[in-house]
Amino acid sequence: MRKKQYLTMVIILIIIVAALIAVILGKKAQTKKAEAEEEASIVYVNAFETGDVTAFSYQLDGETVSFELQDEQWVYTGDTTMEIDAEEVESFLTTMSEMDADSVIEDAEDTEQYGLDEPSQIFTVEFSDGSAQTYEFGIENEMVGGYYLQTTDSAEDGTVYLISSSIVTSTLSTEPESFQVEEEDEGSVSE
Protein backbone atom coordinates (compact mmCIF):
# COMPACT_ATOMS: atom_id res chain seq x y z
CA MET A 1 0.00 0.00 0.00
CA ARG A 2 2.87 2.39 0.71
CA LYS A 3 4.20 1.72 -2.77
CA LYS A 4 0.86 2.78 -4.22
CA GLN A 5 0.83 6.00 -2.19
CA TYR A 6 4.42 6.70 -3.14
CA LEU A 7 3.69 6.03 -6.82
CA THR A 8 0.58 8.23 -6.70
CA MET A 9 2.57 11.07 -5.11
CA VAL A 10 5.30 10.78 -7.75
CA ILE A 11 2.71 10.84 -10.55
CA ILE A 12 0.98 13.89 -9.04
CA LEU A 13 4.35 15.62 -8.66
CA ILE A 14 5.25 14.84 -12.29
CA ILE A 15 1.89 16.22 -13.44
CA ILE A 16 2.40 19.44 -11.42
CA VAL A 17 5.94 19.92 -12.76
CA ALA A 18 4.75 19.27 -16.34
CA ALA A 19 1.91 21.78 -15.89
CA LEU A 20 4.34 24.41 -14.55
CA ILE A 21 6.71 23.85 -17.47
CA ALA A 22 3.80 24.16 -19.91
CA VAL A 23 2.69 27.45 -18.31
CA ILE A 24 6.22 28.87 -18.38
CA LEU A 25 6.78 27.86 -22.01
CA GLY A 26 3.37 29.22 -22.96
CA LYS A 27 4.15 32.60 -21.39
CA LYS A 28 7.52 32.75 -23.16
CA ALA A 29 5.85 31.93 -26.48
CA GLN A 30 3.23 34.66 -25.88
CA THR A 31 5.94 37.18 -25.02
CA LYS A 32 7.94 36.33 -28.14
CA LYS A 33 4.83 36.55 -30.29
CA ALA A 34 3.91 39.94 -28.80
CA GLU A 35 7.46 41.23 -29.36
CA ALA A 36 7.42 39.98 -32.96
CA GLU A 37 4.08 41.65 -33.60
CA GLU A 38 5.32 44.90 -32.08
CA GLU A 39 8.49 44.80 -34.21
CA ALA A 40 6.42 44.06 -37.32
CA SER A 41 4.18 47.06 -36.60
CA ILE A 42 7.12 49.51 -36.54
CA VAL A 43 7.29 51.52 -39.73
CA TYR A 44 10.84 52.54 -40.54
CA VAL A 45 10.96 55.66 -42.65
CA ASN A 46 13.80 54.56 -44.88
CA ALA A 47 16.35 52.32 -43.21
CA PHE A 48 19.78 52.27 -44.81
CA GLU A 49 23.09 50.59 -44.15
CA THR A 50 25.40 53.09 -42.47
CA GLY A 51 28.42 51.36 -44.01
CA ASP A 52 27.14 52.34 -47.48
CA VAL A 53 27.09 56.07 -46.70
CA THR A 54 29.73 58.20 -48.41
CA ALA A 55 28.39 61.66 -47.56
CA PHE A 56 25.64 63.39 -45.63
CA SER A 57 24.47 66.90 -44.88
CA TYR A 58 21.86 68.79 -42.89
CA GLN A 59 20.91 72.38 -42.10
CA LEU A 60 22.06 74.15 -38.97
CA ASP A 61 21.31 77.83 -38.30
CA GLY A 62 20.72 78.44 -42.01
CA GLU A 63 24.02 76.85 -43.04
CA THR A 64 24.62 73.43 -44.56
CA VAL A 65 26.73 71.07 -42.46
CA SER A 66 28.36 68.47 -44.75
CA PHE A 67 30.52 65.44 -44.16
CA GLU A 68 32.24 63.28 -46.77
CA LEU A 69 34.09 60.01 -46.63
CA GLN A 70 37.54 60.60 -48.16
CA ASP A 71 40.15 57.83 -48.17
CA GLU A 72 38.10 55.95 -45.57
CA GLN A 73 38.17 58.96 -43.20
CA TRP A 74 35.24 61.27 -42.46
CA VAL A 75 35.88 64.91 -43.29
CA TYR A 76 33.83 67.93 -42.26
CA THR A 77 33.76 70.02 -45.42
CA GLY A 78 33.43 73.25 -43.40
CA ASP A 79 36.81 72.65 -41.74
CA THR A 80 38.86 69.90 -43.35
CA THR A 81 41.50 70.19 -40.61
CA MET A 82 39.05 68.97 -37.96
CA GLU A 83 39.73 65.35 -37.00
CA ILE A 84 36.39 63.51 -37.10
CA ASP A 85 35.50 60.64 -34.76
CA ALA A 86 34.15 57.81 -36.93
CA GLU A 87 32.17 56.41 -33.99
CA GLU A 88 30.31 59.71 -33.57
CA VAL A 89 29.45 59.70 -37.27
CA GLU A 90 28.33 56.06 -37.04
CA SER A 91 26.11 56.87 -34.06
CA PHE A 92 24.54 59.84 -35.87
CA LEU A 93 23.92 57.82 -39.05
CA THR A 94 22.50 54.90 -37.06
CA THR A 95 19.96 57.22 -35.43
CA MET A 96 18.97 58.56 -38.83
CA SER A 97 18.80 55.12 -40.47
CA GLU A 98 16.64 53.66 -37.70
CA MET A 99 14.13 56.51 -37.76
CA ASP A 100 10.64 55.11 -37.32
CA ALA A 101 7.29 56.76 -37.87
CA ASP A 102 4.77 57.42 -35.14
CA SER A 103 2.13 57.52 -37.88
CA VAL A 104 1.91 57.35 -41.66
CA ILE A 105 -0.27 59.44 -43.96
CA GLU A 106 -0.68 57.70 -47.29
CA ASP A 107 -1.62 59.38 -50.56
CA ALA A 108 -1.21 62.88 -49.11
CA GLU A 109 -2.27 65.16 -51.94
CA ASP A 110 -1.60 68.51 -50.30
CA THR A 111 1.81 68.30 -48.64
CA GLU A 112 1.75 72.07 -48.08
CA GLN A 113 -0.45 71.54 -45.01
CA TYR A 114 2.43 69.57 -43.46
CA GLY A 115 4.96 72.34 -44.16
CA LEU A 116 6.74 70.27 -46.80
CA ASP A 117 6.57 73.04 -49.42
CA GLU A 118 9.09 74.98 -47.29
CA PRO A 119 10.98 72.35 -45.25
CA SER A 120 12.19 73.35 -41.81
CA GLN A 121 15.10 70.90 -42.11
CA ILE A 122 16.67 68.87 -44.91
CA PHE A 123 18.88 65.84 -44.39
CA THR A 124 20.60 64.32 -47.42
CA VAL A 125 22.57 61.10 -47.48
CA GLU A 126 24.65 59.74 -50.38
CA PHE A 127 25.60 56.10 -50.88
CA SER A 128 28.51 54.19 -52.38
CA ASP A 129 26.36 53.06 -55.32
CA GLY A 130 25.90 56.70 -56.37
CA SER A 131 22.30 56.98 -55.15
CA ALA A 132 21.08 59.56 -52.67
CA GLN A 133 18.11 60.04 -50.37
CA THR A 134 16.71 63.36 -49.20
CA TYR A 135 14.61 63.76 -46.07
CA GLU A 136 12.51 66.92 -45.94
CA PHE A 137 11.07 67.83 -42.55
CA GLY A 138 7.96 69.98 -42.43
CA ILE A 139 6.20 71.63 -39.54
CA GLU A 140 5.97 70.33 -36.02
CA ASN A 141 2.66 68.87 -34.89
CA GLU A 142 2.75 70.20 -31.35
CA MET A 143 -0.45 68.40 -30.39
CA VAL A 144 1.06 64.93 -30.80
CA GLY A 145 4.71 65.95 -30.62
CA GLY A 146 6.36 65.17 -33.91
CA TYR A 147 7.55 66.55 -37.23
CA TYR A 148 6.15 65.71 -40.63
CA LEU A 149 8.65 64.13 -42.99
CA GLN A 150 8.80 63.09 -46.60
CA THR A 151 11.68 61.32 -48.31
CA THR A 152 12.68 61.26 -51.95
CA ASP A 153 11.07 57.82 -52.23
CA SER A 154 7.91 58.58 -50.26
CA ALA A 155 7.25 61.76 -52.25
CA GLU A 156 6.66 59.58 -55.31
CA ASP A 157 3.66 57.86 -53.74
CA GLY A 158 2.51 60.75 -51.54
CA THR A 159 3.47 59.19 -48.21
CA VAL A 160 4.10 61.56 -45.31
CA TYR A 161 5.47 60.36 -41.98
CA LEU A 162 5.12 61.82 -38.52
CA ILE A 163 8.37 61.20 -36.64
CA SER A 164 9.70 61.96 -33.18
CA SER A 165 10.58 65.60 -32.54
CA SER A 166 13.96 64.56 -31.11
CA ILE A 167 15.25 63.78 -34.62
CA VAL A 168 14.95 67.47 -35.54
CA THR A 169 15.47 69.12 -32.15
CA SER A 170 18.37 66.94 -31.04
CA THR A 171 19.97 64.79 -33.74
CA LEU A 172 19.79 67.31 -36.59
CA SER A 173 20.81 70.13 -34.23
CA THR A 174 24.22 68.54 -33.67
CA GLU A 175 27.05 71.05 -33.94
CA PRO A 176 29.88 69.92 -36.27
CA GLU A 177 32.32 70.08 -33.34
CA SER A 178 30.38 67.25 -31.69
CA PHE A 179 31.81 64.91 -34.33
CA GLN A 180 35.38 65.97 -33.54
CA VAL A 181 37.78 63.57 -31.88
CA GLU A 182 38.08 64.54 -28.24
CA GLU A 183 41.58 65.65 -27.39
CA GLU A 184 43.24 64.15 -24.34
CA ASP A 185 43.55 66.51 -21.40
CA GLU A 186 47.19 67.60 -21.40
CA GLY A 187 47.02 68.52 -17.69
CA SER A 188 46.59 64.89 -16.66
CA VAL A 189 50.06 63.65 -17.58
CA SER A 190 51.08 60.84 -15.28
CA GLU A 191 54.61 60.66 -13.93
GROMACS .gro file of C-alpha atoms in nm:
model
  191
    1MET     CA    1   0.000   0.000   0.000
    2ARG     CA    2   0.287   0.239   0.071
    3LYS     CA    3   0.420   0.172  -0.277
    4LYS     CA    4   0.086   0.278  -0.422
    5GLN     CA    5   0.083   0.600  -0.219
    6TYR     CA    6   0.442   0.670  -0.314
    7LEU     CA    7   0.369   0.603  -0.682
    8THR     CA    8   0.058   0.823  -0.670
    9MET     CA    9   0.257   1.107  -0.511
   10VAL     CA   10   0.530   1.078  -0.775
   11ILE     CA   11   0.271   1.084  -1.055
   12ILE     CA   12   0.098   1.389  -0.904
   13LEU     CA   13   0.435   1.562  -0.866
   14ILE     CA   14   0.525   1.484  -1.229
   15ILE     CA   15   0.189   1.622  -1.344
   16ILE     CA   16   0.240   1.944  -1.142
   17VAL     CA   17   0.594   1.992  -1.276
   18ALA     CA   18   0.475   1.927  -1.634
   19ALA     CA   19   0.191   2.178  -1.589
   20LEU     CA   20   0.434   2.441  -1.455
   21ILE     CA   21   0.671   2.385  -1.747
   22ALA     CA   22   0.380   2.416  -1.991
   23VAL     CA   23   0.269   2.745  -1.831
   24ILE     CA   24   0.622   2.887  -1.838
   25LEU     CA   25   0.678   2.786  -2.201
   26GLY     CA   26   0.337   2.922  -2.296
   27LYS     CA   27   0.415   3.260  -2.139
   28LYS     CA   28   0.752   3.275  -2.316
   29ALA     CA   29   0.585   3.193  -2.648
   30GLN     CA   30   0.323   3.466  -2.588
   31THR     CA   31   0.594   3.718  -2.502
   32LYS     CA   32   0.794   3.633  -2.814
   33LYS     CA   33   0.483   3.655  -3.029
   34ALA     CA   34   0.391   3.994  -2.880
   35GLU     CA   35   0.746   4.123  -2.936
   36ALA     CA   36   0.742   3.998  -3.296
   37GLU     CA   37   0.408   4.165  -3.360
   38GLU     CA   38   0.532   4.490  -3.208
   39GLU     CA   39   0.849   4.480  -3.421
   40ALA     CA   40   0.642   4.406  -3.732
   41SER     CA   41   0.418   4.706  -3.660
   42ILE     CA   42   0.712   4.951  -3.654
   43VAL     CA   43   0.729   5.152  -3.973
   44TYR     CA   44   1.084   5.254  -4.054
   45VAL     CA   45   1.096   5.566  -4.265
   46ASN     CA   46   1.380   5.456  -4.488
   47ALA     CA   47   1.635   5.232  -4.321
   48PHE     CA   48   1.978   5.227  -4.481
   49GLU     CA   49   2.309   5.059  -4.415
   50THR     CA   50   2.540   5.309  -4.247
   51GLY     CA   51   2.842   5.136  -4.401
   52ASP     CA   52   2.714   5.234  -4.748
   53VAL     CA   53   2.709   5.607  -4.670
   54THR     CA   54   2.973   5.820  -4.841
   55ALA     CA   55   2.839   6.166  -4.756
   56PHE     CA   56   2.564   6.339  -4.563
   57SER     CA   57   2.447   6.690  -4.488
   58TYR     CA   58   2.186   6.879  -4.289
   59GLN     CA   59   2.091   7.238  -4.210
   60LEU     CA   60   2.206   7.415  -3.897
   61ASP     CA   61   2.131   7.783  -3.830
   62GLY     CA   62   2.072   7.844  -4.201
   63GLU     CA   63   2.402   7.685  -4.304
   64THR     CA   64   2.462   7.343  -4.456
   65VAL     CA   65   2.673   7.107  -4.246
   66SER     CA   66   2.836   6.847  -4.475
   67PHE     CA   67   3.052   6.544  -4.416
   68GLU     CA   68   3.224   6.328  -4.677
   69LEU     CA   69   3.409   6.001  -4.663
   70GLN     CA   70   3.754   6.060  -4.816
   71ASP     CA   71   4.015   5.783  -4.817
   72GLU     CA   72   3.810   5.595  -4.557
   73GLN     CA   73   3.817   5.896  -4.320
   74TRP     CA   74   3.524   6.127  -4.246
   75VAL     CA   75   3.588   6.491  -4.329
   76TYR     CA   76   3.383   6.793  -4.226
   77THR     CA   77   3.376   7.002  -4.542
   78GLY     CA   78   3.343   7.325  -4.340
   79ASP     CA   79   3.681   7.265  -4.174
   80THR     CA   80   3.886   6.990  -4.335
   81THR     CA   81   4.150   7.019  -4.061
   82MET     CA   82   3.905   6.897  -3.796
   83GLU     CA   83   3.973   6.535  -3.700
   84ILE     CA   84   3.639   6.351  -3.710
   85ASP     CA   85   3.550   6.064  -3.476
   86ALA     CA   86   3.415   5.781  -3.693
   87GLU     CA   87   3.217   5.641  -3.399
   88GLU     CA   88   3.031   5.971  -3.357
   89VAL     CA   89   2.945   5.970  -3.727
   90GLU     CA   90   2.833   5.606  -3.704
   91SER     CA   91   2.611   5.687  -3.406
   92PHE     CA   92   2.454   5.984  -3.587
   93LEU     CA   93   2.392   5.782  -3.905
   94THR     CA   94   2.250   5.490  -3.706
   95THR     CA   95   1.996   5.722  -3.543
   96MET     CA   96   1.897   5.856  -3.883
   97SER     CA   97   1.880   5.512  -4.047
   98GLU     CA   98   1.664   5.366  -3.770
   99MET     CA   99   1.413   5.651  -3.776
  100ASP     CA  100   1.064   5.511  -3.732
  101ALA     CA  101   0.729   5.676  -3.787
  102ASP     CA  102   0.477   5.742  -3.514
  103SER     CA  103   0.213   5.752  -3.788
  104VAL     CA  104   0.191   5.735  -4.166
  105ILE     CA  105  -0.027   5.944  -4.396
  106GLU     CA  106  -0.068   5.770  -4.729
  107ASP     CA  107  -0.162   5.938  -5.056
  108ALA     CA  108  -0.121   6.288  -4.911
  109GLU     CA  109  -0.227   6.516  -5.194
  110ASP     CA  110  -0.160   6.851  -5.030
  111THR     CA  111   0.181   6.830  -4.864
  112GLU     CA  112   0.175   7.207  -4.808
  113GLN     CA  113  -0.045   7.154  -4.501
  114TYR     CA  114   0.243   6.957  -4.346
  115GLY     CA  115   0.496   7.234  -4.416
  116LEU     CA  116   0.674   7.027  -4.680
  117ASP     CA  117   0.657   7.304  -4.942
  118GLU     CA  118   0.909   7.498  -4.729
  119PRO     CA  119   1.098   7.235  -4.525
  120SER     CA  120   1.219   7.335  -4.181
  121GLN     CA  121   1.510   7.090  -4.211
  122ILE     CA  122   1.667   6.887  -4.491
  123PHE     CA  123   1.888   6.584  -4.439
  124THR     CA  124   2.060   6.432  -4.742
  125VAL     CA  125   2.257   6.110  -4.748
  126GLU     CA  126   2.465   5.974  -5.038
  127PHE     CA  127   2.560   5.610  -5.088
  128SER     CA  128   2.851   5.419  -5.238
  129ASP     CA  129   2.636   5.306  -5.532
  130GLY     CA  130   2.590   5.670  -5.637
  131SER     CA  131   2.230   5.698  -5.515
  132ALA     CA  132   2.108   5.956  -5.267
  133GLN     CA  133   1.811   6.004  -5.037
  134THR     CA  134   1.671   6.336  -4.920
  135TYR     CA  135   1.461   6.376  -4.607
  136GLU     CA  136   1.251   6.692  -4.594
  137PHE     CA  137   1.107   6.783  -4.255
  138GLY     CA  138   0.796   6.998  -4.243
  139ILE     CA  139   0.620   7.163  -3.954
  140GLU     CA  140   0.597   7.033  -3.602
  141ASN     CA  141   0.266   6.887  -3.489
  142GLU     CA  142   0.275   7.020  -3.135
  143MET     CA  143  -0.045   6.840  -3.039
  144VAL     CA  144   0.106   6.493  -3.080
  145GLY     CA  145   0.471   6.595  -3.062
  146GLY     CA  146   0.636   6.517  -3.391
  147TYR     CA  147   0.755   6.655  -3.723
  148TYR     CA  148   0.615   6.571  -4.063
  149LEU     CA  149   0.865   6.413  -4.299
  150GLN     CA  150   0.880   6.309  -4.660
  151THR     CA  151   1.168   6.132  -4.831
  152THR     CA  152   1.268   6.126  -5.195
  153ASP     CA  153   1.107   5.782  -5.223
  154SER     CA  154   0.791   5.858  -5.026
  155ALA     CA  155   0.725   6.176  -5.225
  156GLU     CA  156   0.666   5.958  -5.531
  157ASP     CA  157   0.366   5.786  -5.374
  158GLY     CA  158   0.251   6.075  -5.154
  159THR     CA  159   0.347   5.919  -4.821
  160VAL     CA  160   0.410   6.156  -4.531
  161TYR     CA  161   0.547   6.036  -4.198
  162LEU     CA  162   0.512   6.182  -3.852
  163ILE     CA  163   0.837   6.120  -3.664
  164SER     CA  164   0.970   6.196  -3.318
  165SER     CA  165   1.058   6.560  -3.254
  166SER     CA  166   1.396   6.456  -3.111
  167ILE     CA  167   1.525   6.378  -3.462
  168VAL     CA  168   1.495   6.747  -3.554
  169THR     CA  169   1.547   6.912  -3.215
  170SER     CA  170   1.837   6.694  -3.104
  171THR     CA  171   1.997   6.479  -3.374
  172LEU     CA  172   1.979   6.731  -3.659
  173SER     CA  173   2.081   7.013  -3.423
  174THR     CA  174   2.422   6.854  -3.367
  175GLU     CA  175   2.705   7.105  -3.394
  176PRO     CA  176   2.988   6.992  -3.627
  177GLU     CA  177   3.232   7.008  -3.334
  178SER     CA  178   3.038   6.725  -3.169
  179PHE     CA  179   3.181   6.491  -3.433
  180GLN     CA  180   3.538   6.597  -3.354
  181VAL     CA  181   3.778   6.357  -3.188
  182GLU     CA  182   3.808   6.454  -2.824
  183GLU     CA  183   4.158   6.565  -2.739
  184GLU     CA  184   4.324   6.415  -2.434
  185ASP     CA  185   4.355   6.651  -2.140
  186GLU     CA  186   4.719   6.760  -2.140
  187GLY     CA  187   4.702   6.852  -1.769
  188SER     CA  188   4.659   6.489  -1.666
  189VAL     CA  189   5.006   6.365  -1.758
  190SER     CA  190   5.108   6.084  -1.528
  191GLU     CA  191   5.461   6.066  -1.393
   0.00000   0.00000   0.00000
